[in-house]
PDB file of C-alpha atoms and ligand atoms in Angstrom:
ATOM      1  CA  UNK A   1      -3.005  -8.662 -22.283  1.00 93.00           C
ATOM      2  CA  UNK A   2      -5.048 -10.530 -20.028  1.00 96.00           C
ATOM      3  CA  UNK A   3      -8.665  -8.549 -19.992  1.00 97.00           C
ATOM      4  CA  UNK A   4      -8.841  -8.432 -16.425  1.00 98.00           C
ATOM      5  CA  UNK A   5      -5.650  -7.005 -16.299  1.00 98.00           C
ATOM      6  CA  UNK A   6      -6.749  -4.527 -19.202  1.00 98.00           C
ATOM      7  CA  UNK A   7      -9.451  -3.452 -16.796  1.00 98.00           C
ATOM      8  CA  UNK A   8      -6.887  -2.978 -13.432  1.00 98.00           C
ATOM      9  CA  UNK A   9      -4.266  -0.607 -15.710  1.00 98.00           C
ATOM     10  CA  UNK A  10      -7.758   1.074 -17.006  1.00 98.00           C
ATOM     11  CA  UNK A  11      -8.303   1.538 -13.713  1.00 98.00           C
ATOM     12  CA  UNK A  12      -5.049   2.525 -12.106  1.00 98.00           C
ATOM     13  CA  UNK A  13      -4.709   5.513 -14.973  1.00 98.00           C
ATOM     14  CA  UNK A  14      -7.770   6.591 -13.768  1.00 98.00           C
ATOM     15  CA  UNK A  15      -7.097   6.973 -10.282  1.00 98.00           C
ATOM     16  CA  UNK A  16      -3.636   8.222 -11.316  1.00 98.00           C
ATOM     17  CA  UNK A  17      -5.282  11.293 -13.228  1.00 98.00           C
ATOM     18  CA  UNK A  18      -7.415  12.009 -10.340  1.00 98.00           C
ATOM     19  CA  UNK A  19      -4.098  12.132  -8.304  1.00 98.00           C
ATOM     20  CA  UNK A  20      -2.185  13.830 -10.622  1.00 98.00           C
ATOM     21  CA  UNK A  21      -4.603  16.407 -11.007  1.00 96.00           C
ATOM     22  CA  UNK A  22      -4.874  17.265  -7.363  1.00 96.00           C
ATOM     23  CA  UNK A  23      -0.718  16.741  -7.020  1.00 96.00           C
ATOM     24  CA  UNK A  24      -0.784  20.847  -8.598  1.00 93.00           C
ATOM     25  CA  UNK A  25      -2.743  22.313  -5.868  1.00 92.00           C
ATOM     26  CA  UNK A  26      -1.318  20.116  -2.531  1.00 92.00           C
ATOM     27  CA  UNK A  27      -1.333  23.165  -0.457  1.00 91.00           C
ATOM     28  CA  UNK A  28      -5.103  23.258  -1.060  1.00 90.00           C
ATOM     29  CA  UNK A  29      -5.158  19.193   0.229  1.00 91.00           C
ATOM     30  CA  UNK A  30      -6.371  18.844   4.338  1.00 88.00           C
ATOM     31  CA  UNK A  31      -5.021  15.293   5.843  1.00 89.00           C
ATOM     32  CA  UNK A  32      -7.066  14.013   8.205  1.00 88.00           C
ATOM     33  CA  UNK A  33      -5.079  11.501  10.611  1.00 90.00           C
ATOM     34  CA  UNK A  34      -6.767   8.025  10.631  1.00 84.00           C
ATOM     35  CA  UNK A  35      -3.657   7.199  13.639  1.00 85.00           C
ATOM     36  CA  UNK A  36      -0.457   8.184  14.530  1.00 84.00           C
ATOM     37  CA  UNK A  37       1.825   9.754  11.134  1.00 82.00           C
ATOM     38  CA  UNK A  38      -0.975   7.747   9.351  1.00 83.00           C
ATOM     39  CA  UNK A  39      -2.981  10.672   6.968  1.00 82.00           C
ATOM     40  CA  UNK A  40      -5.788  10.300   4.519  1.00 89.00           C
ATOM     41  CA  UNK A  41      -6.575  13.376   2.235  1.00 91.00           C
ATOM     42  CA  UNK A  42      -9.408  13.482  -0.016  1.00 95.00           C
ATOM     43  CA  UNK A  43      -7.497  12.556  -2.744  1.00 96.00           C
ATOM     44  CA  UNK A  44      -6.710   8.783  -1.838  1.00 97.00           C
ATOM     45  CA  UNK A  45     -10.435   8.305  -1.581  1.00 97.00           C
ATOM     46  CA  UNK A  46     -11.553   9.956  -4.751  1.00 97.00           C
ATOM     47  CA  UNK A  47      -8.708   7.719  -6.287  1.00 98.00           C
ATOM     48  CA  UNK A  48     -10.081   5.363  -5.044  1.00 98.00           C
ATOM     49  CA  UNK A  49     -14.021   5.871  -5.960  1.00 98.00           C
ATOM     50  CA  UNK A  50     -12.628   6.148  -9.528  1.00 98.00           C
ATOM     51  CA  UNK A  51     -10.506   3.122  -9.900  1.00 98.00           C
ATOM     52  CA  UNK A  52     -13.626   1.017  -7.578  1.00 98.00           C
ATOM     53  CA  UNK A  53     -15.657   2.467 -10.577  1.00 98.00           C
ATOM     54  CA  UNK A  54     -14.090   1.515 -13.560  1.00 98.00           C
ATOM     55  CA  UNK A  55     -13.086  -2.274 -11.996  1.00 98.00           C
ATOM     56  CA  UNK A  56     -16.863  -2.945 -10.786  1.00 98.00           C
ATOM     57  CA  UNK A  57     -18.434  -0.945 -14.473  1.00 98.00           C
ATOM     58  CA  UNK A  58     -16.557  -4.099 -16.354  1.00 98.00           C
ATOM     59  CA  UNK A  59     -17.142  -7.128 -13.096  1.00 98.00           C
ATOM     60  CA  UNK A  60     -20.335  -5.850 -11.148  1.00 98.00           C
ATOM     61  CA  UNK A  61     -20.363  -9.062  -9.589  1.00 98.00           C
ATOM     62  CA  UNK A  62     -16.635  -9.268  -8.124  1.00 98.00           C
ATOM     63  CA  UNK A  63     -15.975  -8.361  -4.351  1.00 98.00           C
ATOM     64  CA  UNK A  64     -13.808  -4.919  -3.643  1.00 98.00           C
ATOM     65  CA  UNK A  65     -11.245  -4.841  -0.420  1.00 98.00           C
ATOM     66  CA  UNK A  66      -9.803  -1.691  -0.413  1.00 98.00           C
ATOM     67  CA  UNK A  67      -7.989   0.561   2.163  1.00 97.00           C
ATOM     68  CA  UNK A  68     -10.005   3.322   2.582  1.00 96.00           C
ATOM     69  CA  UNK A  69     -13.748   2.507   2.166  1.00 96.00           C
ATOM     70  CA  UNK A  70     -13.026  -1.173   3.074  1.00 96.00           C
ATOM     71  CA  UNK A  71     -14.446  -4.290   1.515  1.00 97.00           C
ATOM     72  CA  UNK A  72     -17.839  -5.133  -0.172  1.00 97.00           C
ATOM     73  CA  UNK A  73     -18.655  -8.220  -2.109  1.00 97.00           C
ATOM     74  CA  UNK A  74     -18.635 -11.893  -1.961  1.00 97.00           C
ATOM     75  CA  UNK A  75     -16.841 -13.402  -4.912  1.00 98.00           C
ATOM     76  CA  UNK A  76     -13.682 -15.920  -5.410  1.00 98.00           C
ATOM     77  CA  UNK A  77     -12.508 -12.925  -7.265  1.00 98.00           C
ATOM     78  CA  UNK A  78     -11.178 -10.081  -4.959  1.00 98.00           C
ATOM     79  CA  UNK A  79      -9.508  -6.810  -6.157  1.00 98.00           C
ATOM     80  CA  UNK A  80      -6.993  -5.665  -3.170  1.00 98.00           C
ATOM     81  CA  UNK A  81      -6.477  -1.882  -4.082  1.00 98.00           C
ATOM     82  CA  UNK A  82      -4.517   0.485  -2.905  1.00 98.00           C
ATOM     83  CA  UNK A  83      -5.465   4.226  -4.367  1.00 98.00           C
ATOM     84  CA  UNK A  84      -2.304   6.048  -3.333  1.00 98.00           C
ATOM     85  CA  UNK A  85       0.679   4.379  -1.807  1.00 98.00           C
ATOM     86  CA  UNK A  86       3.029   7.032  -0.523  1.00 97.00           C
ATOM     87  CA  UNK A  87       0.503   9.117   1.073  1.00 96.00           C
ATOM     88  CA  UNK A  88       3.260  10.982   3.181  1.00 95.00           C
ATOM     89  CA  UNK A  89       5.356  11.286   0.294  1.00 97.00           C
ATOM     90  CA  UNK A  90       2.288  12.802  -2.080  1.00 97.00           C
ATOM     91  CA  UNK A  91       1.430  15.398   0.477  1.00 95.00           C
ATOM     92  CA  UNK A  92       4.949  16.614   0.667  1.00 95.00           C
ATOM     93  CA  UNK A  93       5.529  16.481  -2.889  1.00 96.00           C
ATOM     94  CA  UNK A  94       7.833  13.820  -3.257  1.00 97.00           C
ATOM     95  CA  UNK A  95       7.437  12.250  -6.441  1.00 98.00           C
ATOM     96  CA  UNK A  96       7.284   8.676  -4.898  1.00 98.00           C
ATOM     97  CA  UNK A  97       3.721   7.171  -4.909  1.00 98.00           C
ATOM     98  CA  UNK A  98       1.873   5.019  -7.031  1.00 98.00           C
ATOM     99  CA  UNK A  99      -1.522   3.085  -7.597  1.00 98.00           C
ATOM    100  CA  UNK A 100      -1.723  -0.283  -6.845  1.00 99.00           C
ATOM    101  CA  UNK A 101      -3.860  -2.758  -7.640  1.00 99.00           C
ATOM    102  CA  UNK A 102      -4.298  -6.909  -7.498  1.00 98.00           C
ATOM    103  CA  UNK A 103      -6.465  -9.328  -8.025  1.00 98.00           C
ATOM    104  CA  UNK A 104      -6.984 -12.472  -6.034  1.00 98.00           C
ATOM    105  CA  UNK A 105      -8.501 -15.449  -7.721  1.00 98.00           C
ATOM    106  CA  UNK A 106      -9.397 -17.983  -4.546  1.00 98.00           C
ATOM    107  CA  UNK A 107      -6.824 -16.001  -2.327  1.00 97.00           C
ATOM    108  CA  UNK A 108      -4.161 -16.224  -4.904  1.00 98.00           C
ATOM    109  CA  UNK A 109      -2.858 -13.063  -6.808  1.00 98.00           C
ATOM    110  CA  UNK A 110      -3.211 -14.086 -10.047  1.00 98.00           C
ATOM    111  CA  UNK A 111      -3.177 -10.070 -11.891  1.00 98.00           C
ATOM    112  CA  UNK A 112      -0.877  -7.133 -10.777  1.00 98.00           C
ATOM    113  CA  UNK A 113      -0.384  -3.670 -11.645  1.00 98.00           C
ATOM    114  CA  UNK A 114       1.414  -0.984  -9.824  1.00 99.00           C
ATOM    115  CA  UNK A 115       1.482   2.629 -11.461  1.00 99.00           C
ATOM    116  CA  UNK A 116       3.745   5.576 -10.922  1.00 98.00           C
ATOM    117  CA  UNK A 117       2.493   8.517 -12.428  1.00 98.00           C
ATOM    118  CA  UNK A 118       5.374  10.972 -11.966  1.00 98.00           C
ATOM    119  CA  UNK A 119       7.723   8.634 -14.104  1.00 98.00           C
ATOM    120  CA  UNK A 120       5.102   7.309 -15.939  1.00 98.00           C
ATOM    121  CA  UNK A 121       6.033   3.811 -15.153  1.00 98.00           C
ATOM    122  CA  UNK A 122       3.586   1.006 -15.474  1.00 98.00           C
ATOM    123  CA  UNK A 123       4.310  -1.853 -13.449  1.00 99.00           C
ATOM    124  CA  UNK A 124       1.920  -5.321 -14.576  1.00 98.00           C
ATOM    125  CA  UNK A 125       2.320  -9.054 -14.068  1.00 98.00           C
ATOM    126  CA  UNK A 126       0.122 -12.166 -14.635  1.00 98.00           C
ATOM    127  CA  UNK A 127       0.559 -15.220 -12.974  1.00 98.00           C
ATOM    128  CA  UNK A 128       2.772 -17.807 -14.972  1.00 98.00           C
ATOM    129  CA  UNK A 129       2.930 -14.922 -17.932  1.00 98.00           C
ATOM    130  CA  UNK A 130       5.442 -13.089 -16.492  1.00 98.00           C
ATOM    131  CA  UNK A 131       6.248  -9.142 -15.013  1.00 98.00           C
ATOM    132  CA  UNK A 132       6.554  -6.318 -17.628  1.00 98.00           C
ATOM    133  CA  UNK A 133       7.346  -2.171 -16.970  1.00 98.00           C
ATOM    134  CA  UNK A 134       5.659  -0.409 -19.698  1.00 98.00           C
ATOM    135  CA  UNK A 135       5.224  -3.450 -22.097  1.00 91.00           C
ATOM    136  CA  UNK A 136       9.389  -4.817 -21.839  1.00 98.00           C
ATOM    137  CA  UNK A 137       9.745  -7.976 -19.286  1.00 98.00           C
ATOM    138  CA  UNK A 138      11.337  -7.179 -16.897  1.00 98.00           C
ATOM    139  CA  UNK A 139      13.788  -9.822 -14.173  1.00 98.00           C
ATOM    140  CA  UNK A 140      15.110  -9.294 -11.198  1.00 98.00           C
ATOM    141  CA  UNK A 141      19.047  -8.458 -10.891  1.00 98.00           C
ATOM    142  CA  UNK A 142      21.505 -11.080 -11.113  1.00 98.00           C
ATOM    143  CA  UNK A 143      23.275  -9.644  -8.111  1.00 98.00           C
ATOM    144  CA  UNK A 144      24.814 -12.531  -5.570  1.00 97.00           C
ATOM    145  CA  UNK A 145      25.967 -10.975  -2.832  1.00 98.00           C
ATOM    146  CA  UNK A 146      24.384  -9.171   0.002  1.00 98.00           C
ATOM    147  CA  UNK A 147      27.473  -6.883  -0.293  1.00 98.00           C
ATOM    148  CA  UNK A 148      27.089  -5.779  -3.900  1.00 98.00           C
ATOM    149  CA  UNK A 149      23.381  -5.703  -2.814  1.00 98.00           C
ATOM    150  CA  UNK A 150      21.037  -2.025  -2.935  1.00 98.00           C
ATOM    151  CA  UNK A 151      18.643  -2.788  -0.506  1.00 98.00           C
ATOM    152  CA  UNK A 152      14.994  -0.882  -0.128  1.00 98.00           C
ATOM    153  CA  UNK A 153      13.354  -0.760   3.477  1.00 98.00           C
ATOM    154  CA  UNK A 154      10.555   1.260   5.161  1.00 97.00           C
ATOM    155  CA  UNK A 155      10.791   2.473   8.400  1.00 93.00           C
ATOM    156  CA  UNK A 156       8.237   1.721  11.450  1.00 87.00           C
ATOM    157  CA  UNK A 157       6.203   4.940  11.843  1.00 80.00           C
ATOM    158  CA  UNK A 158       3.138   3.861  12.856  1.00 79.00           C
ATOM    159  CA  UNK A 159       3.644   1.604  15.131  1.00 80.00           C
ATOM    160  CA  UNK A 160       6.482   0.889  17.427  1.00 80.00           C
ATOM    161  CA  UNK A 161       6.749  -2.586  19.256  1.00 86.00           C
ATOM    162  CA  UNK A 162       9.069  -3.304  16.737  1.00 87.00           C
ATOM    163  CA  UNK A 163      11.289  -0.783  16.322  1.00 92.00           C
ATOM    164  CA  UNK A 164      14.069  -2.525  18.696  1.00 93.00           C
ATOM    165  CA  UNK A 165      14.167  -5.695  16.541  1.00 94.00           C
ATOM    166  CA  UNK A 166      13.797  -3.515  13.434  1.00 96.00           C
ATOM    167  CA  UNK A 167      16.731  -1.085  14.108  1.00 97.00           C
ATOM    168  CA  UNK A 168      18.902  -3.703  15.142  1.00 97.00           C
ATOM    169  CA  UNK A 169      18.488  -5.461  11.689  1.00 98.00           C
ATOM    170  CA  UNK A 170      18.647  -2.128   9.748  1.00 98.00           C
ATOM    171  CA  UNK A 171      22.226  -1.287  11.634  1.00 97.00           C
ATOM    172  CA  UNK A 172      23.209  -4.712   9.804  1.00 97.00           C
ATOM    173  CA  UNK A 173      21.793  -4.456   7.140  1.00 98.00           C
ATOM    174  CA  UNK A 174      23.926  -1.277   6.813  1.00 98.00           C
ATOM    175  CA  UNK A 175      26.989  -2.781   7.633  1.00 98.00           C
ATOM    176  CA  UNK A 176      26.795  -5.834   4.601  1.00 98.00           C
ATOM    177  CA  UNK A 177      25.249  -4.435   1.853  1.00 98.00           C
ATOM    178  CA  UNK A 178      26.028  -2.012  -0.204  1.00 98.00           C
ATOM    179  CA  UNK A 179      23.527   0.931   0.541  1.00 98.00           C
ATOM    180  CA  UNK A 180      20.135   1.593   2.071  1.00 98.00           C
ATOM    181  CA  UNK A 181      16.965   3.257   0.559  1.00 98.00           C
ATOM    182  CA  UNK A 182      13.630   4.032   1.842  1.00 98.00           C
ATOM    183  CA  UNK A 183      12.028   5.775  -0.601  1.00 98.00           C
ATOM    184  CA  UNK A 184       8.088   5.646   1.085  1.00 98.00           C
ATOM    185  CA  UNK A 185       6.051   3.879  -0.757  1.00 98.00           C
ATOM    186  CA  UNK A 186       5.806  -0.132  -0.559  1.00 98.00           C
ATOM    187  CA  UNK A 187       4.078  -1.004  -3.807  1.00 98.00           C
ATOM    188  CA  UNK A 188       7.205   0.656  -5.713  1.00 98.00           C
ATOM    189  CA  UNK A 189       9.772  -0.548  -3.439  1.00 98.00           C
ATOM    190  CA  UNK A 190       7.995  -4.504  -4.651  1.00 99.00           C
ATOM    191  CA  UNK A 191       8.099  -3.195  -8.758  1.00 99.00           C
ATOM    192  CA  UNK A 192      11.806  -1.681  -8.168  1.00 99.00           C
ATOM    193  CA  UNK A 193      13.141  -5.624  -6.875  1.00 99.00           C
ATOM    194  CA  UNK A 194      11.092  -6.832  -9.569  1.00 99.00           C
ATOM    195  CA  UNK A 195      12.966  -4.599 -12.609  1.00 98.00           C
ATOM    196  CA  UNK A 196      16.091  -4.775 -10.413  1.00 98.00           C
ATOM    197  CA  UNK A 197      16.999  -1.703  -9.120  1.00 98.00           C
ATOM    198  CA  UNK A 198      16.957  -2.785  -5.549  1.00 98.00           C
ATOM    199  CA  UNK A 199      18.026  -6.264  -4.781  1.00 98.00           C
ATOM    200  CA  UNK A 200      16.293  -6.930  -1.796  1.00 98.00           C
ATOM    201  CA  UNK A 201      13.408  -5.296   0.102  1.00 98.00           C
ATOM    202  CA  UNK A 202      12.151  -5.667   3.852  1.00 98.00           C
ATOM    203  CA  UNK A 203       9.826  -3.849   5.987  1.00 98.00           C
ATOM    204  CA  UNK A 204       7.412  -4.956   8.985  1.00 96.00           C
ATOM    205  CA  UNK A 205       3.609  -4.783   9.590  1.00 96.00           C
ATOM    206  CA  UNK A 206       2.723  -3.873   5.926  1.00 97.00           C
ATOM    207  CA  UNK A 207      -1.149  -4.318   4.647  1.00 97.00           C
ATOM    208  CA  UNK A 208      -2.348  -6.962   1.911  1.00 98.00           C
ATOM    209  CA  UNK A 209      -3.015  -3.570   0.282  1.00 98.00           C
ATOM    210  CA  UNK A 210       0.431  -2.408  -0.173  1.00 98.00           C
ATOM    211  CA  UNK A 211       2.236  -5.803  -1.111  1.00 98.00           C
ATOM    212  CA  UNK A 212      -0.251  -7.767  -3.004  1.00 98.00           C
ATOM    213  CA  UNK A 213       0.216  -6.392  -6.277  1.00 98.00           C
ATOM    214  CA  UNK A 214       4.175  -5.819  -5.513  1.00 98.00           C
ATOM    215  CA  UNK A 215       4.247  -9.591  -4.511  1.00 98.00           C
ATOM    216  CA  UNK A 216       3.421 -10.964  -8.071  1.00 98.00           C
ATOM    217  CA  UNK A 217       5.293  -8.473  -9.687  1.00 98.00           C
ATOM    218  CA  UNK A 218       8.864 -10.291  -7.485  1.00 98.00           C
ATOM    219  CA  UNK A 219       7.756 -13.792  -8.060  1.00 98.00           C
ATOM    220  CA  UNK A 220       7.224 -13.269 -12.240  1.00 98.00           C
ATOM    221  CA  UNK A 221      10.696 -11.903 -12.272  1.00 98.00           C
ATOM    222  CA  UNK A 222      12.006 -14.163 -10.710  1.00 98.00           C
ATOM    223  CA  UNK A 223      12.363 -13.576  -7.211  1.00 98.00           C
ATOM    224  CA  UNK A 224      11.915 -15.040  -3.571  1.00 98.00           C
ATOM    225  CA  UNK A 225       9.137 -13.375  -0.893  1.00 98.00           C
ATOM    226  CA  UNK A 226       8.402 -14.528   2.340  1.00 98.00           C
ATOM    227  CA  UNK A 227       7.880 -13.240   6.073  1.00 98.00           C
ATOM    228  CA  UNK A 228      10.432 -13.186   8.181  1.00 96.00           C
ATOM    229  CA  UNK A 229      10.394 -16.943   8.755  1.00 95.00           C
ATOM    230  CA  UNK A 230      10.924 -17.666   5.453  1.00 96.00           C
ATOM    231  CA  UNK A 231       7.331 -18.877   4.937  1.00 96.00           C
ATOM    232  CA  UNK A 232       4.979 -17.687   2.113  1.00 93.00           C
ATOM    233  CA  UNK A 233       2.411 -16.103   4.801  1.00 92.00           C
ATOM    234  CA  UNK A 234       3.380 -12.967   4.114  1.00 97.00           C
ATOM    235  CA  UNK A 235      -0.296 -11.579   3.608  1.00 96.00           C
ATOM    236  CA  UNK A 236      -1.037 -12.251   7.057  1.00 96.00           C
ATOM    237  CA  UNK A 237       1.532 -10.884   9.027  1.00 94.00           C
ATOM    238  CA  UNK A 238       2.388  -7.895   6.736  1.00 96.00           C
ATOM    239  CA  UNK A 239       6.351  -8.474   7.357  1.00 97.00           C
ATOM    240  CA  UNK A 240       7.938  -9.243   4.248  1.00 98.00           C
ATOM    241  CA  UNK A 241      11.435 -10.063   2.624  1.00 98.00           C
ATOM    242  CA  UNK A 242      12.158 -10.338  -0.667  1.00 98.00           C
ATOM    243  CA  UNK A 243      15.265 -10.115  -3.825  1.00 98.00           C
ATOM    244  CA  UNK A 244      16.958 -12.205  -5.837  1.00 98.00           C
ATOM    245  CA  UNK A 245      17.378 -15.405  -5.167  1.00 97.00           C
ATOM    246  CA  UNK A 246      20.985 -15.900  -3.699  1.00 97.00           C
ATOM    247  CA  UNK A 247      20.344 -12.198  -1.720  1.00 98.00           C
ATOM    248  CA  UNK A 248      17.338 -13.420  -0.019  1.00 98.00           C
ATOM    249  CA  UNK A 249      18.959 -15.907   1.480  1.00 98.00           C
ATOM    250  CA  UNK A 250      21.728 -13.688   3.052  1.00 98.00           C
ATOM    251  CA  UNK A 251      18.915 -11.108   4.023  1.00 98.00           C
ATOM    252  CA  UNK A 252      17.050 -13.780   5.842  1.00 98.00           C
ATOM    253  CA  UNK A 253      20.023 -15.046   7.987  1.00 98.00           C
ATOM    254  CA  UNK A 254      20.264 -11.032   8.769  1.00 98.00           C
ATOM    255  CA  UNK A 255      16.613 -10.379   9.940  1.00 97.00           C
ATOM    256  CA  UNK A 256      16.963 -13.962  11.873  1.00 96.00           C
ATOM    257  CA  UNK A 257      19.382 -13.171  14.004  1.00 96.00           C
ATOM    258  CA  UNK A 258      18.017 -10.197  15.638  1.00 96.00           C
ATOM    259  CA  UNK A 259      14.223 -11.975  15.995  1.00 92.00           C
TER     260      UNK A 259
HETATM  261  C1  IPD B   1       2.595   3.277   3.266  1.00 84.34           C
HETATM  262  C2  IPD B   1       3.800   3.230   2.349  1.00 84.34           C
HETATM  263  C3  IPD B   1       5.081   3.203   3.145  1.00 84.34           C
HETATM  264  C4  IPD B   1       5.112   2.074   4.141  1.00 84.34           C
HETATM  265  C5  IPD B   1       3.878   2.094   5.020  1.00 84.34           C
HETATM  266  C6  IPD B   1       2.596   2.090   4.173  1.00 84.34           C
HETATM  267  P1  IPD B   1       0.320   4.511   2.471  1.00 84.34           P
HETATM  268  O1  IPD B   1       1.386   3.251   2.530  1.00 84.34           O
HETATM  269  O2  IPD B   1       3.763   2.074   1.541  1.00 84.34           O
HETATM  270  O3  IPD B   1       6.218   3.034   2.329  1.00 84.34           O
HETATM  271  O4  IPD B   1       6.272   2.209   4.935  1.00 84.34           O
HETATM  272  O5  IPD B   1       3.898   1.008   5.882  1.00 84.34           O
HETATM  273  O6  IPD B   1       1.481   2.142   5.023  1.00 84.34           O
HETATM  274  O7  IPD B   1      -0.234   4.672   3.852  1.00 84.34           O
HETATM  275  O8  IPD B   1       1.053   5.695   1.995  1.00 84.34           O
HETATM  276  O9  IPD B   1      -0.696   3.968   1.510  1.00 84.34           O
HETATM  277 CA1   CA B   2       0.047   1.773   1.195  1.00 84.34          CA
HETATM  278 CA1   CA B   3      -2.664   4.327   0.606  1.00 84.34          CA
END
């Protein structure tokens, strides 16, 4: 294993046990709301102190951007960490969250992993070595058709200017594949196209924070990720599309006609 990958699972175990430890005592947990349905708990920033920790104890001199305490550093190497995706889901105990973490070489991803503690799946990928779960490579589905397809989503809850555009999509989305998940947390919807058990993914306005990680893990197994224009800028406008190669296509000329 790549060391700096060594260091990012090192680190995402860590922040898992703090999360873990806390996910026995939720009703003791007090959000606070940093916007609308958007909640922070003292957990995702302990997680977070603890994974900032371990990555910074083995590169002191690399630069940290992460979602709750923000960024600090200059360096071509930039870890993109999210502590806890699936906040909403964690607090209601819903065993859907995970850890995720990337790291950007000269705004490339070039190191993934995304960690779900309550199934104990580890999520990892290097660039141009491939995406594993818990040491076993792992591709993306060889499904063909939009209609044999299980797609993943997440729903606009934050914000709402585009919840027409997105609703008309979903309600076609719907109608041509075969079913429609949104289990809650971004980084694992990424890992579950990359293993293949959803085909296809696509949600609006997400953060280089949730999809970083989840965006090497699709491309080393073999699939396609873009925005909604098809374009690799994904990072930027947080709207993002991605599956196997022949049901990306048919997802795109979905989302297209309704934007
Ligand atoms: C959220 C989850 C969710 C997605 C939201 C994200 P958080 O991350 O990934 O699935 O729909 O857009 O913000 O806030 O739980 O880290
Ligand atoms: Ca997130
Ligand atoms: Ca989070």
């Amino acid at each position: 294993m790549h060391p700096m990958l060594n260091t990012a699972v090192r680190a995402a175990r860590r922040g898992a046990t703090v999360i873990q430890r806390a996910s026995n005592n939720i009703e003791f947990i007090t959000p606070e709301k940093k916007g609308h349905n958007d909640f922070v708990t003292e957990v995702d920033r302990a997680a977070e102190q603890a994974i900032i920790e371990t990555i910074l104890e083995a590169y002191p001199t690399h630069a940290i951007q992460a979602e709750e305490s923000g960024s600090r550093g200059n360096s071509e190497y930039v870890w993109v960490i999210d502590p806890l995706d699936g906040t909403t889901n964690f607090l209601h105990g819903f065993p859907q969250y995970a850890v995720s973490i990337a790291l950007m070489h000269r705004d490339i991803v070039t190191q993934a992993v995304v960690y779900d503690p309550c199934r104990n799946d580890l999520f990892t990928a290097t660039r141009g070595v491939g995406a594993f779960l818990n040491d076993r490579r792992i591709r993306v589905s060889k499904t063909r058709e939009l209609a044999d397809s299980l797609i993943g989503t997440g729903f606009p809850y934050t914000e709402f200017q585009n919840l027409d555009a997105y609703t008309a999509i979903f309600r076609d989305m719907t109608q041509k594949a075969a079913g429609v998940r949104r289990p809650g947390a971004a980084a694992l919807d990424l890992a579950y196209v990359a293993c293949g058990r959803f085909d296809g993914f696509f949600e609006f306005g997400l953060k280089p924070h949730d999809i970083a990680a989840g965006s090497l893990l699709v491309t080393e197994a073999g699939g396609l990720m873009t925005d909604f224009s098809g374009e690799e800028k994904f990072l930027e406008s947080g709207n993002v599309l991605c599956g196997t190669p022949r049901v990306f296509g048919q997802m795109l000329q979905v989302i297209r006609q309704h934007l």
